Coordinates of C-alpha atoms and ligand atoms in Angstrom, one line a residue:
M1 CA 5.1 -29.0 21.3
S2 CA 7.8 -26.5 20.7
A3 CA 7.8 -24.8 17.3
E4 CA 11.4 -25.5 16.6
K5 CA 10.9 -29.2 16.8
G6 CA 9.5 -30.5 13.6
H7 CA 6.2 -32.2 13.8
N8 CA 5.9 -35.8 12.6
F9 CA 3.2 -36.5 10.1
L10 CA 0.7 -37.8 12.7
E11 CA 1.1 -34.7 14.7
E12 CA 0.4 -32.6 11.6
I13 CA -2.7 -34.6 10.8
I14 CA -4.0 -34.4 14.4
E15 CA -3.2 -30.7 14.8
K16 CA -5.1 -29.9 11.6
E17 CA -8.1 -31.9 12.7
I18 CA -8.1 -30.2 16.1
N19 CA -7.9 -26.8 14.4
E20 CA -11.0 -27.8 12.4
G21 CA -12.8 -28.3 15.6
K22 CA -12.8 -32.1 15.7
F23 CA -12.4 -34.1 18.9
P24 CA -13.6 -31.4 21.4
N25 CA -13.3 -34.1 24.1
G26 CA -9.8 -35.0 23.1
I27 CA -8.3 -37.8 21.0
I28 CA -8.3 -41.4 22.0
T29 CA -5.4 -43.7 21.0
R30 CA -4.7 -47.2 22.1
F31 CA -1.7 -49.5 22.5
P32 CA -2.8 -53.0 21.4
P33 CA -0.3 -55.7 22.3
E34 CA -1.0 -59.4 21.8
P35 CA -0.1 -61.0 25.1
N36 CA 2.0 -63.7 23.4
G37 CA 5.5 -62.5 24.5
Y38 CA 7.3 -59.7 26.3
L39 CA 7.5 -56.2 24.9
H40 CA 10.6 -55.2 23.0
I41 CA 12.1 -51.9 22.0
G42 CA 9.9 -51.8 18.9
H43 CA 6.9 -51.8 21.1
A44 CA 8.4 -48.9 23.0
K45 CA 8.3 -46.9 19.8
S46 CA 4.6 -47.6 19.5
I47 CA 4.0 -46.9 23.2
C48 CA 5.9 -43.5 23.1
L49 CA 4.0 -42.6 20.0
N50 CA 0.5 -43.5 21.2
F51 CA 0.8 -42.3 24.7
G52 CA 2.8 -39.3 23.5
L53 CA 0.2 -38.1 21.1
A54 CA -2.5 -38.3 23.7
Q55 CA -0.4 -36.4 26.1
T56 CA 0.5 -33.7 23.6
Y57 CA -3.1 -33.2 22.4
G58 CA -5.0 -33.7 25.6
G59 CA -6.4 -37.2 25.1
K60 CA -6.4 -40.7 26.5
T61 CA -4.7 -43.9 25.6
N62 CA -6.2 -47.3 26.3
L63 CA -4.2 -50.4 26.9
R64 CA -6.0 -53.1 25.0
F65 CA -4.8 -56.7 25.0
D66 CA -5.4 -58.1 21.6
D67 CA -6.1 -61.5 22.9
T68 CA -8.0 -63.3 20.1
N69 CA -5.6 -66.2 19.7
P70 CA -6.1 -68.6 22.6
T71 CA -3.2 -70.9 21.7
T72 CA -0.3 -68.5 22.1
E73 CA -1.5 -66.1 24.8
D74 CA -0.8 -66.2 28.5
T75 CA -1.4 -64.1 31.7
E76 CA 2.3 -64.1 32.4
Y77 CA 2.6 -61.9 29.3
V78 CA -0.2 -59.6 30.3
E79 CA 1.5 -58.9 33.7
S80 CA 4.9 -58.3 32.1
I81 CA 3.4 -55.9 29.5
K82 CA 1.7 -53.8 32.2
E83 CA 4.9 -53.7 34.2
D84 CA 6.9 -52.5 31.2
I85 CA 4.5 -49.8 30.2
K86 CA 4.4 -48.4 33.7
W87 CA 8.2 -48.6 34.0
L88 CA 8.5 -46.6 30.8
G89 CA 6.5 -43.9 32.5
F90 CA 3.1 -44.1 30.9
E91 CA -0.4 -44.5 32.4
W92 CA -3.2 -45.9 30.4
S93 CA -6.7 -44.7 30.8
K94 CA -8.5 -48.1 30.6
E95 CA -7.2 -51.7 30.7
L96 CA -9.2 -53.6 28.1
Y97 CA -9.3 -57.0 26.4
S98 CA -10.5 -57.8 22.9
S99 CA -11.8 -61.0 24.5
D100 CA -14.3 -58.9 26.5
Y101 CA -15.9 -58.1 23.1
F102 CA -16.4 -61.6 21.9
E103 CA -20.1 -61.5 22.5
T104 CA -20.4 -58.1 20.7
L105 CA -18.2 -59.3 17.9
Y106 CA -20.4 -62.4 17.5
E107 CA -23.5 -60.1 17.2
Y108 CA -21.6 -58.0 14.6
A109 CA -21.0 -61.1 12.6
V110 CA -24.6 -62.1 12.8
K111 CA -25.5 -58.6 11.6
L112 CA -23.3 -59.0 8.5
I113 CA -24.8 -62.5 7.8
K114 CA -28.3 -60.9 8.0
K115 CA -27.2 -58.2 5.5
G116 CA -25.9 -61.0 3.2
K117 CA -22.4 -59.8 3.7
A118 CA -21.0 -62.9 5.4
Y119 CA -21.2 -66.6 4.8
V120 CA -20.1 -69.9 6.3
D121 CA -17.7 -71.8 4.1
D122 CA -17.0 -75.5 4.3
L123 CA -13.8 -75.4 2.1
S124 CA -10.5 -76.4 3.7
A125 CA -7.8 -73.8 4.3
E126 CA -5.9 -75.2 1.2
E127 CA -9.0 -74.9 -1.0
I128 CA -9.7 -71.4 0.1
A129 CA -6.1 -70.4 -0.6
R130 CA -6.2 -72.0 -4.0
L131 CA -9.4 -70.3 -5.0
K132 CA -8.1 -67.0 -3.8
G133 CA -6.2 -66.4 -7.0
T134 CA -3.1 -64.3 -7.2
P135 CA -2.6 -60.5 -7.2
T136 CA -2.8 -60.5 -11.0
E137 CA -5.5 -63.2 -11.4
A138 CA -9.0 -63.0 -10.0
G139 CA -10.1 -65.5 -7.4
K140 CA -13.0 -67.9 -7.9
P141 CA -16.0 -68.0 -5.6
S142 CA -16.5 -70.8 -3.2
P143 CA -19.4 -73.1 -4.0
F144 CA -20.8 -72.2 -0.5
R145 CA -20.7 -68.4 -1.2
D146 CA -24.4 -68.2 -2.0
R147 CA -25.8 -70.0 1.0
S148 CA -29.1 -68.4 2.2
V149 CA -29.1 -66.1 5.2
E150 CA -31.1 -68.6 7.2
E151 CA -28.6 -71.4 6.5
N152 CA -25.6 -69.2 7.3
L153 CA -27.2 -68.1 10.6
D154 CA -27.9 -71.6 11.6
L155 CA -24.4 -72.9 10.7
F156 CA -22.7 -70.0 12.4
M157 CA -24.7 -70.6 15.6
R158 CA -23.8 -74.3 15.4
M159 CA -20.1 -73.3 14.9
R160 CA -20.4 -71.5 18.2
N161 CA -22.1 -74.4 19.8
A162 CA -19.1 -76.7 19.1
E163 CA -20.9 -78.9 16.6
F164 CA -17.9 -78.9 14.2
A165 CA -14.3 -79.8 14.3
E166 CA -11.4 -77.3 13.7
G167 CA -11.0 -76.5 10.1
E168 CA -14.4 -77.8 9.1
K169 CA -16.0 -74.4 8.7
V170 CA -15.1 -70.8 8.7
L171 CA -17.1 -67.6 8.5
R172 CA -16.0 -65.3 5.6
A173 CA -16.9 -61.7 4.7
K174 CA -18.6 -61.6 1.2
I175 CA -16.8 -58.8 -0.5
D176 CA -15.1 -59.2 -3.9
M177 CA -13.2 -62.3 -5.1
A178 CA -11.7 -60.2 -8.0
S179 CA -10.5 -57.3 -5.9
P180 CA -6.9 -56.3 -6.6
N181 CA -6.4 -56.1 -2.9
M182 CA -6.1 -59.8 -1.8
H183 CA -7.4 -58.8 1.7
L184 CA -10.8 -58.0 0.2
R185 CA -11.2 -61.4 -1.5
D186 CA -13.7 -62.7 1.1
P187 CA -11.4 -62.6 4.1
L188 CA -11.9 -65.0 7.0
M189 CA -13.8 -63.5 10.0
Y190 CA -14.0 -66.5 12.3
R191 CA -12.3 -69.8 12.7
I192 CA -13.0 -72.8 15.0
K193 CA -10.4 -73.5 17.7
H194 CA -11.2 -75.9 20.4
A195 CA -8.7 -74.3 22.7
S196 CA -9.0 -72.8 26.2
H197 CA -8.5 -69.1 26.4
H198 CA -6.5 -67.4 29.1
R199 CA -9.5 -65.3 30.1
T200 CA -12.7 -66.8 28.6
G201 CA -11.7 -70.4 29.4
N202 CA -13.8 -72.8 27.4
K203 CA -16.7 -70.5 26.7
W204 CA -15.8 -70.0 23.1
C205 CA -14.7 -72.4 20.4
I206 CA -14.9 -69.8 17.6
Y207 CA -12.4 -67.0 17.6
P208 CA -12.4 -63.8 15.5
M209 CA -9.5 -63.1 13.1
Y210 CA -7.3 -60.0 13.6
D211 CA -9.1 -58.1 10.9
F212 CA -12.5 -58.8 12.4
A213 CA -11.4 -58.0 16.0
H214 CA -9.1 -55.1 15.7
G215 CA -11.1 -52.4 14.0
Q216 CA -14.2 -53.4 15.8
S217 CA -12.5 -53.1 19.1
D218 CA -11.2 -49.7 18.1
S219 CA -14.7 -48.7 17.3
I220 CA -16.2 -50.0 20.5
E221 CA -13.7 -47.9 22.4
N222 CA -14.2 -44.8 20.2
I223 CA -10.6 -44.8 19.2
T224 CA -10.0 -41.6 17.1
H225 CA -6.6 -42.6 15.8
S226 CA -5.7 -46.3 15.5
I227 CA -2.0 -46.3 14.8
C228 CA -0.2 -49.4 13.5
T229 CA 2.8 -50.4 11.5
L230 CA 3.0 -50.1 7.7
E231 CA 2.4 -53.8 7.0
F232 CA -1.2 -53.1 7.9
E233 CA -1.7 -50.5 5.2
V234 CA -3.1 -53.1 2.9
H235 CA -5.6 -54.1 5.6
R236 CA -7.0 -50.6 5.8
P237 CA -9.7 -51.0 3.1
L238 CA -11.0 -54.0 5.0
Y239 CA -10.8 -52.1 8.3
E240 CA -13.0 -49.4 6.7
W241 CA -15.3 -51.9 5.0
F242 CA -16.3 -53.6 8.2
I243 CA -16.9 -50.3 10.0
K244 CA -19.0 -49.1 7.2
E245 CA -21.1 -52.2 6.8
L246 CA -21.6 -52.5 10.6
E247 CA -22.4 -48.8 10.8
I248 CA -20.4 -48.4 14.0
Y249 CA -18.1 -45.6 15.3
P250 CA -15.7 -44.7 12.5
S251 CA -12.3 -45.2 14.0
R252 CA -9.5 -44.6 11.4
Q253 CA -6.3 -46.4 10.9
F254 CA -2.9 -44.7 10.4
E255 CA 0.3 -46.4 9.6
F256 CA 3.9 -45.6 10.5
A257 CA 7.3 -47.4 9.9
R258 CA 8.2 -50.0 12.5
L259 CA 11.5 -49.8 14.3
N260 CA 14.1 -52.0 12.9
L261 CA 17.4 -52.4 14.8
N262 CA 20.6 -54.0 13.6
Y263 CA 22.4 -56.8 15.4
T264 CA 19.2 -58.1 17.0
V265 CA 15.9 -59.7 16.2
M266 CA 12.5 -58.3 17.2
S267 CA 9.9 -60.8 16.1
K268 CA 8.3 -62.3 19.2
R269 CA 8.4 -65.7 17.6
K270 CA 12.2 -65.5 17.3
L271 CA 12.6 -64.1 20.8
L272 CA 10.5 -66.9 22.1
Q273 CA 12.8 -69.4 20.4
L274 CA 15.9 -67.8 21.9
V275 CA 14.2 -68.2 25.3
N276 CA 12.9 -71.7 24.9
E277 CA 16.1 -73.1 23.4
K278 CA 18.1 -71.4 26.1
H279 CA 20.3 -69.3 23.9
V280 CA 19.6 -66.6 26.5
N281 CA 18.6 -66.7 30.2
G282 CA 14.9 -65.8 29.8
W283 CA 13.0 -62.9 28.3
D284 CA 14.8 -60.4 30.6
D285 CA 18.3 -61.6 29.7
P286 CA 20.2 -58.3 29.4
R287 CA 21.2 -59.1 25.8
M288 CA 17.6 -59.3 24.7
P289 CA 16.0 -56.2 23.0
T290 CA 13.0 -56.6 25.3
I291 CA 12.1 -53.8 27.6
S292 CA 12.7 -56.1 30.6
G293 CA 16.1 -57.1 29.2
L294 CA 17.1 -53.5 28.7
R295 CA 15.8 -52.6 32.2
R296 CA 17.9 -55.5 33.7
R297 CA 20.9 -54.3 31.6
G298 CA 20.7 -50.9 33.3
F299 CA 18.8 -48.8 30.7
T300 CA 16.7 -46.1 32.2
P301 CA 13.1 -45.3 31.1
A302 CA 14.4 -41.8 30.2
S303 CA 17.0 -43.3 27.9
I304 CA 14.5 -45.4 26.0
R305 CA 12.1 -42.4 25.7
F306 CA 14.9 -40.3 24.4
F307 CA 15.8 -43.0 21.9
C308 CA 12.2 -43.2 20.6
D309 CA 12.2 -39.4 20.3
K310 CA 15.4 -39.3 18.4
I311 CA 14.4 -42.0 15.8
G312 CA 11.2 -40.1 15.1
V313 CA 8.1 -41.3 13.4
A314 CA 7.8 -41.5 9.6
R315 CA 6.3 -43.6 6.9
R316 CA 9.6 -44.8 5.4
E317 CA 11.2 -48.1 6.6
N318 CA 14.9 -47.9 7.8
I319 CA 17.3 -49.7 10.1
I320 CA 18.5 -48.0 13.2
D321 CA 22.0 -48.6 14.4
F322 CA 22.2 -50.3 17.8
G323 CA 24.9 -47.8 18.6
L324 CA 22.2 -45.1 18.7
L325 CA 20.4 -46.9 21.6
E326 CA 23.8 -47.1 23.4
F327 CA 24.4 -43.4 22.7
C328 CA 21.1 -42.6 24.3
V329 CA 21.7 -44.5 27.5
R330 CA 25.2 -43.0 27.8
E331 CA 23.8 -39.5 27.5
D332 CA 21.5 -40.2 30.4
L333 CA 23.8 -42.2 32.6
N334 CA 26.7 -39.7 32.2
K335 CA 24.5 -37.2 34.0
T336 CA 22.9 -39.5 36.5
A337 CA 25.2 -42.5 37.3
D338 CA 27.1 -42.6 40.6
R339 CA 30.8 -42.9 40.1
A340 CA 32.7 -45.8 41.7
M341 CA 35.9 -47.6 41.2
V342 CA 36.3 -51.3 40.3
V343 CA 39.5 -53.1 39.3
E344 CA 38.9 -56.0 36.9
D345 CA 42.2 -57.7 36.5
P346 CA 44.2 -56.7 39.6
V347 CA 47.9 -56.5 40.4
K348 CA 49.1 -55.3 43.8
L349 CA 50.8 -51.9 44.2
I350 CA 52.7 -51.6 47.5
I351 CA 53.2 -48.1 48.8
N352 CA 56.7 -48.4 50.4
N353 CA 56.5 -45.3 52.5
Y354 CA 52.9 -45.7 53.7
P355 CA 52.6 -47.1 57.3
E356 CA 51.3 -50.7 57.4
D357 CA 48.4 -50.3 59.8
K358 CA 47.3 -46.9 58.5
V359 CA 44.0 -46.3 56.7
E360 CA 42.9 -42.9 55.5
M361 CA 39.5 -42.1 54.0
M362 CA 39.6 -40.3 50.7
S363 CA 36.6 -38.5 49.4
G364 CA 35.3 -39.1 45.9
E365 CA 32.7 -37.1 44.0
I366 CA 29.7 -39.2 43.1
H367 CA 28.4 -36.9 40.4
P368 CA 31.4 -34.9 39.3
E369 CA 29.3 -33.1 36.6
E370 CA 27.3 -31.4 39.4
E371 CA 28.6 -28.3 41.1
N372 CA 28.2 -29.5 44.6
S373 CA 28.4 -33.2 44.1
P374 CA 27.8 -35.5 47.1
V375 CA 30.9 -37.6 47.9
R376 CA 31.5 -41.1 49.2
M377 CA 34.5 -42.1 51.4
I378 CA 37.1 -44.5 49.9
P379 CA 39.6 -46.2 52.2
F380 CA 43.3 -45.8 51.2
S381 CA 46.0 -48.1 52.6
R382 CA 49.5 -49.4 52.0
E383 CA 48.4 -52.2 49.6
I384 CA 46.4 -51.1 46.6
L385 CA 45.0 -53.0 43.7
I386 CA 45.4 -51.5 40.3
E387 CA 44.5 -52.7 36.8
R388 CA 47.2 -55.1 35.4
E389 CA 47.0 -53.3 32.1
D390 CA 47.9 -50.0 33.8
F391 CA 51.5 -51.1 34.3
M392 CA 54.2 -51.7 31.7
E393 CA 57.8 -52.7 32.3
N394 CA 59.0 -51.2 29.0
P395 CA 56.4 -48.6 28.0
P396 CA 56.3 -46.9 24.6
K397 CA 56.6 -43.1 24.4
K398 CA 53.6 -41.2 25.7
Y399 CA 52.5 -44.0 28.0
F400 CA 51.0 -42.1 30.9
R401 CA 50.3 -45.0 33.2
L402 CA 52.6 -46.7 35.6
S403 CA 56.1 -47.9 34.6
P404 CA 59.4 -48.0 36.5
G405 CA 60.3 -44.4 37.5
A406 CA 57.0 -43.0 36.3
M407 CA 54.4 -41.0 38.3
V408 CA 50.6 -41.3 38.2
R409 CA 47.8 -40.0 40.3
L410 CA 45.6 -42.5 42.1
K411 CA 42.1 -41.0 41.5
H412 CA 40.8 -39.1 44.6
A413 CA 44.1 -39.9 46.4
F414 CA 47.8 -39.4 46.0
I415 CA 50.5 -39.2 43.4
V416 CA 52.6 -42.3 43.4
K417 CA 56.0 -42.9 41.8
C418 CA 56.9 -46.5 40.7
T419 CA 60.1 -47.7 42.3
G420 CA 60.2 -51.4 41.2
F421 CA 58.2 -54.6 40.6
D422 CA 58.4 -58.4 41.1
K423 CA 58.0 -61.0 38.4
D424 CA 57.3 -64.7 38.5
N425 CA 59.1 -67.4 36.5
Q426 CA 56.7 -67.0 33.6
G427 CA 57.5 -63.3 33.4
N428 CA 54.2 -62.2 34.9
I429 CA 54.2 -59.1 37.1
T430 CA 53.2 -60.1 40.6
K431 CA 53.8 -56.9 42.6
I432 CA 54.6 -53.3 41.9
Y433 CA 56.2 -50.9 44.4
G434 CA 56.0 -47.2 44.7
D435 CA 56.4 -44.2 46.9
Y436 CA 53.6 -41.8 47.5
F437 CA 53.7 -38.1 48.1
P438 CA 51.7 -37.1 51.2
E439 CA 51.5 -33.5 50.0
S440 CA 49.7 -34.5 46.8
R441 CA 46.4 -35.5 48.3
S442 CA 43.6 -34.7 45.8
G443 CA 41.8 -31.5 46.5
Q444 CA 44.6 -30.2 48.7
D445 CA 47.6 -30.8 46.5
K446 CA 50.6 -28.8 47.5
S447 CA 53.2 -31.0 46.0
G448 CA 53.8 -29.0 42.8
L449 CA 54.1 -32.4 41.0
N450 CA 52.4 -33.1 37.7
A451 CA 51.2 -36.6 36.9
K452 CA 49.5 -37.0 33.6
G453 CA 47.9 -40.4 34.1
V454 CA 45.1 -41.0 36.5
L455 CA 44.4 -44.6 37.6
H456 CA 41.4 -46.1 39.3
W457 CA 42.2 -48.4 42.3
V458 CA 40.9 -50.1 45.4
S459 CA 42.5 -50.7 48.7
A460 CA 43.3 -54.5 48.8
A461 CA 42.2 -55.0 52.4
H462 CA 38.9 -53.3 51.8
A463 CA 38.1 -54.5 48.3
V464 CA 34.8 -56.3 47.8
P465 CA 34.9 -59.1 45.2
V466 CA 32.3 -58.6 42.5
E467 CA 31.2 -60.5 39.4
L468 CA 31.1 -58.4 36.2
R469 CA 28.9 -59.5 33.4
L470 CA 30.1 -57.9 30.2
Y471 CA 27.6 -57.9 27.4
D472 CA 28.1 -57.5 23.7
R473 CA 25.7 -57.6 20.7
L474 CA 23.6 -60.7 20.6
F475 CA 24.3 -61.3 17.0
K476 CA 27.5 -61.2 15.0
V477 CA 25.9 -59.8 11.9
E478 CA 23.9 -56.6 11.2
N479 CA 20.9 -58.4 9.9
P480 CA 20.4 -61.9 11.4
N481 CA 17.1 -62.1 9.5
S482 CA 18.6 -62.0 6.1
G483 CA 20.6 -64.8 4.5
D484 CA 19.7 -68.4 4.0
E485 CA 20.8 -69.7 7.4
D486 CA 18.7 -70.0 10.4
F487 CA 19.0 -66.7 12.4
K488 CA 20.4 -68.5 15.4
T489 CA 23.6 -69.5 13.4
Y490 CA 24.5 -65.8 13.7
L491 CA 24.4 -65.6 17.5
N492 CA 27.5 -63.9 18.9
P493 CA 29.3 -66.6 21.0
E494 CA 31.0 -63.7 22.9
S495 CA 27.9 -61.8 23.8
L496 CA 28.4 -62.5 27.5
K497 CA 31.8 -62.5 29.2
I498 CA 32.0 -63.0 33.0
K499 CA 34.9 -61.4 34.9
Q500 CA 35.7 -61.3 38.6
G501 CA 36.7 -57.9 39.9
F502 CA 37.3 -55.9 43.0
A503 CA 35.2 -53.0 44.1
E504 CA 35.5 -50.2 46.5
P505 CA 33.5 -51.1 49.7
E506 CA 30.8 -48.4 49.0
L507 CA 29.3 -50.8 46.5
V508 CA 27.9 -53.2 49.1
K509 CA 25.2 -50.6 49.4
A510 CA 24.1 -51.0 45.8
N511 CA 20.5 -51.8 45.1
L512 CA 18.7 -52.6 41.9
N513 CA 17.8 -48.9 41.2
N514 CA 21.3 -47.6 41.4
R515 CA 23.3 -46.9 38.2
Y516 CA 27.0 -46.6 38.3
Q517 CA 29.9 -45.5 36.2
F518 CA 32.8 -47.6 37.1
L519 CA 35.7 -45.2 36.3
R520 CA 37.3 -46.0 32.9
K521 CA 35.3 -49.2 32.6
G522 CA 31.7 -48.3 31.6
Y523 CA 28.2 -48.0 33.1
F524 CA 27.0 -50.8 35.4
C525 CA 24.0 -51.8 37.5
L526 CA 23.4 -54.5 40.0
D527 CA 21.9 -57.7 38.6
K528 CA 18.9 -59.4 40.2
D529 CA 21.0 -62.6 40.6
S530 CA 23.1 -60.6 43.1
S531 CA 23.2 -61.5 46.8
P532 CA 24.9 -59.9 49.8
D533 CA 27.7 -62.6 49.6
K534 CA 28.0 -62.3 45.8
L535 CA 27.6 -59.0 44.2
I536 CA 26.9 -59.2 40.5
F537 CA 27.0 -56.2 38.1
N538 CA 25.8 -55.9 34.5
R539 CA 27.6 -53.7 32.1
T540 CA 25.0 -51.6 30.5
V541 CA 27.3 -50.0 28.0
T542 CA 31.0 -49.1 27.6
L543 CA 32.1 -45.5 28.1
K544 CA 32.8 -45.1 24.4
D545 CA 31.7 -47.1 21.3
S546 CA 34.1 -50.0 21.2
W547 CA 32.2 -52.0 18.6
K548 CA 34.3 -52.7 15.5
K549 CA 32.6 -53.8 12.4
D550 CA 34.0 -57.1 10.8
Ligands
LIG601 P1 5.4 -59.8 16.4 O1 5.1 -59.8 15.0 O2 6.8 -59.9 16.8 O3 4.5 -60.8 17.2 P2 3.5 -57.7 16.8 O4 3.7 -56.5 15.9 O5 2.5 -58.7 16.3 O6 4.9 -58.4 17.0 P3 1.9 -56.8 18.9 O7 1.8 -57.3 20.3 O8 0.7 -57.1 18.0 O9 3.2 -57.4 18.3 O10 2.2 -55.3 18.8 C1 1.6 -54.3 19.5 C2 1.8 -53.0 18.9 O11 3.1 -52.7 18.8 C3 1.2 -53.0 17.5 O12 0.5 -51.8 17.3 C4 2.4 -53.0 16.6 O13 2.2 -52.3 15.4 C5 3.5 -52.3 17.5 N1 4.8 -52.8 17.2 C6 5.3 -54.1 17.2 N2 6.5 -54.1 16.7 C7 6.9 -52.9 16.4 C8 8.1 -52.3 16.0 N3 9.2 -53.0 15.7 N4 8.2 -50.9 15.8 C9 7.1 -50.2 16.1 N5 5.9 -50.7 16.5 C10 5.8 -52.0 16.7
LIG602 MG1 0.5 -58.5 16.1

C-alpha cells in the first residue's frame, strides 16, 4: 500500500490489528457466492475487496459456495462463478461448500438444543411471523418454546429423518422474543425442504438458514474477517450470538456499502427474469451487468479491477454512474486496443487518377500511443469505401470532411481532393469522385498540402463484410428499481442495434482475445457468435461519452 493512497476503513482496521500482533499467520477472508446465478459487477467489488485485502496483508481467500438452498442452486452457476473469478485475475486458496458442513452444522444445532438454546416449533410460518411482534412491540413466545431438551432432540432427529412435511416443523434459536433487534427474536435455524441438492442429493431434507450457516462456515474455516454488505449489519448480533454459544472460532463480521449502478439492475432474481423471459440473450448478453456479459462485451479484467479501485470501499450507500465503468474501460483500451478501420454506412469514392488494377499496401500503426508501434498492412486501390456521413454536397463552414472541391487525408494513405459525385433519383449520393496526390503518402508526405480532415476508409475490393452490434444502456431510466411499474417496463428498446459494415482485411485474423479501436467509431471485440464466413463485432464502448440524459 502506498502512503499517498488513502486507506479504506477495512485496511485501517486490519493494519491496526496486525500492528497489535494479531494474525501472525496472516488474515483469512472469503468470497461466499450463492450459486443461484452468474456473478455481476457488484460481486466484482466484493471479490476485489476480499482477495485484495488478503494480497495486501499477506493472507488467503477462500472461495466458499454458500449452497444451503437446494431449490435455486445449480452446478452451472458454480462453474461460471469459478471462471469469472479466475478471469478477473484472482486465485482462491480453497474451494469450499457450505453443504460440506451440513453434518457439522447439524451437530452444532444439537449442541444448542442440549444447552437449552434451541427448540423445535410446530407453528406455521404465518403464526411465527404474527407472534414475532413489530420493532416497537415485543413478540410473544411460541407455545412450543419450552419443550424439554429430550423432546427437542427427538423431534429434530425425526425432522432429519424425513418424518415431517415441509412447513410442519422448524428449529429455532431460543434468544429473546422482546429484543429490539427482530433478528434475535428466536430466529429460524433449520427448515424442512424435501428437495434434491446439487451436491448432497437426497441425503438431507432439513437445510440450515443463512444465519445458521454463514457464520458457522466462517468459523470452521478460521475466517478472520468476514466481509459482507451493509444489509447484514442487523444480523451481526446473531452472528456473534451463535459463535459465542457454540464456543467456536470467533470469526468477525464487517460490513461495507454494496455497489449500486444506475441504468441497470443487479439483483440475481431480476437478472434471472431477464434471461428466462428472453429480454436478453442469456446471462452473458453484452448488455448484462454480469462479469460474463461485460467480458463478452469487451471489458478487460484490468478495467473492472480499476473500476473497483476507483469506487472505493466505504460504509455509505451511493449510486455509481454507469459512465464511470465506461470511462475505466476506455482508459484501458485506449492503451491496449489494436487500431483498425471499419466503415459502417459506406459510399464509394473513386480515385480518378489511380490505375484500375493497382494495389498498394499502406502501413498503419496498431498502437499509435507506443513509440515503436507495430504496424499492419492495409491495401489501397482505385475504389475506396468511406462513411456516407463523411461527405456533404453543401457543407457548412468549418466542415473538414469531404465536399466538392475539398481535400481530406485518407488515414495512413493519401490526400484526396473531391472532384464530383453522382446522385440517384431520390437525391442519394451514389458515388464520389476524387483525385489523389501521390506525393502525399502518409509518413513520406512531400506534397506540401494541408488537409484538415482525416477519414477512415477501406478498399472496396478488399473489404470484409462485418456485423456490428452496437449496445446502449439496458434501461431507459437511471433507477429501474424505483417507481410503481415492473422494472422491465423500463427496458431500453434501443439497447441493441445491428449494423452491417466493411472492415479492412486484417480483421479476418481477429480472435476472441483481441480488442480493437475502430477509428472514430469506438472500441470493439469479436463476438463468440462470429464465424469465419460471418464476422461479428461487439461495441464495447464509444470513443467518447455519447449518452444524453432525457
Ligand atoms: P442477490 O441478492 O442478487 O441474490 P447476493 O448478495 O445474495 O445477491 P451472493 O451470491 O450471496 O449474492 O453474494 C456473494 C457476495 O457478494 C456477498 O458477500 C455479497 O455481500 C457480495 N455482493 C453481492 N452483491 C453485491 C454488490 N452489489 N456490491 C458489493 N458486494 C456484493
Ligand atoms: Mg446472498
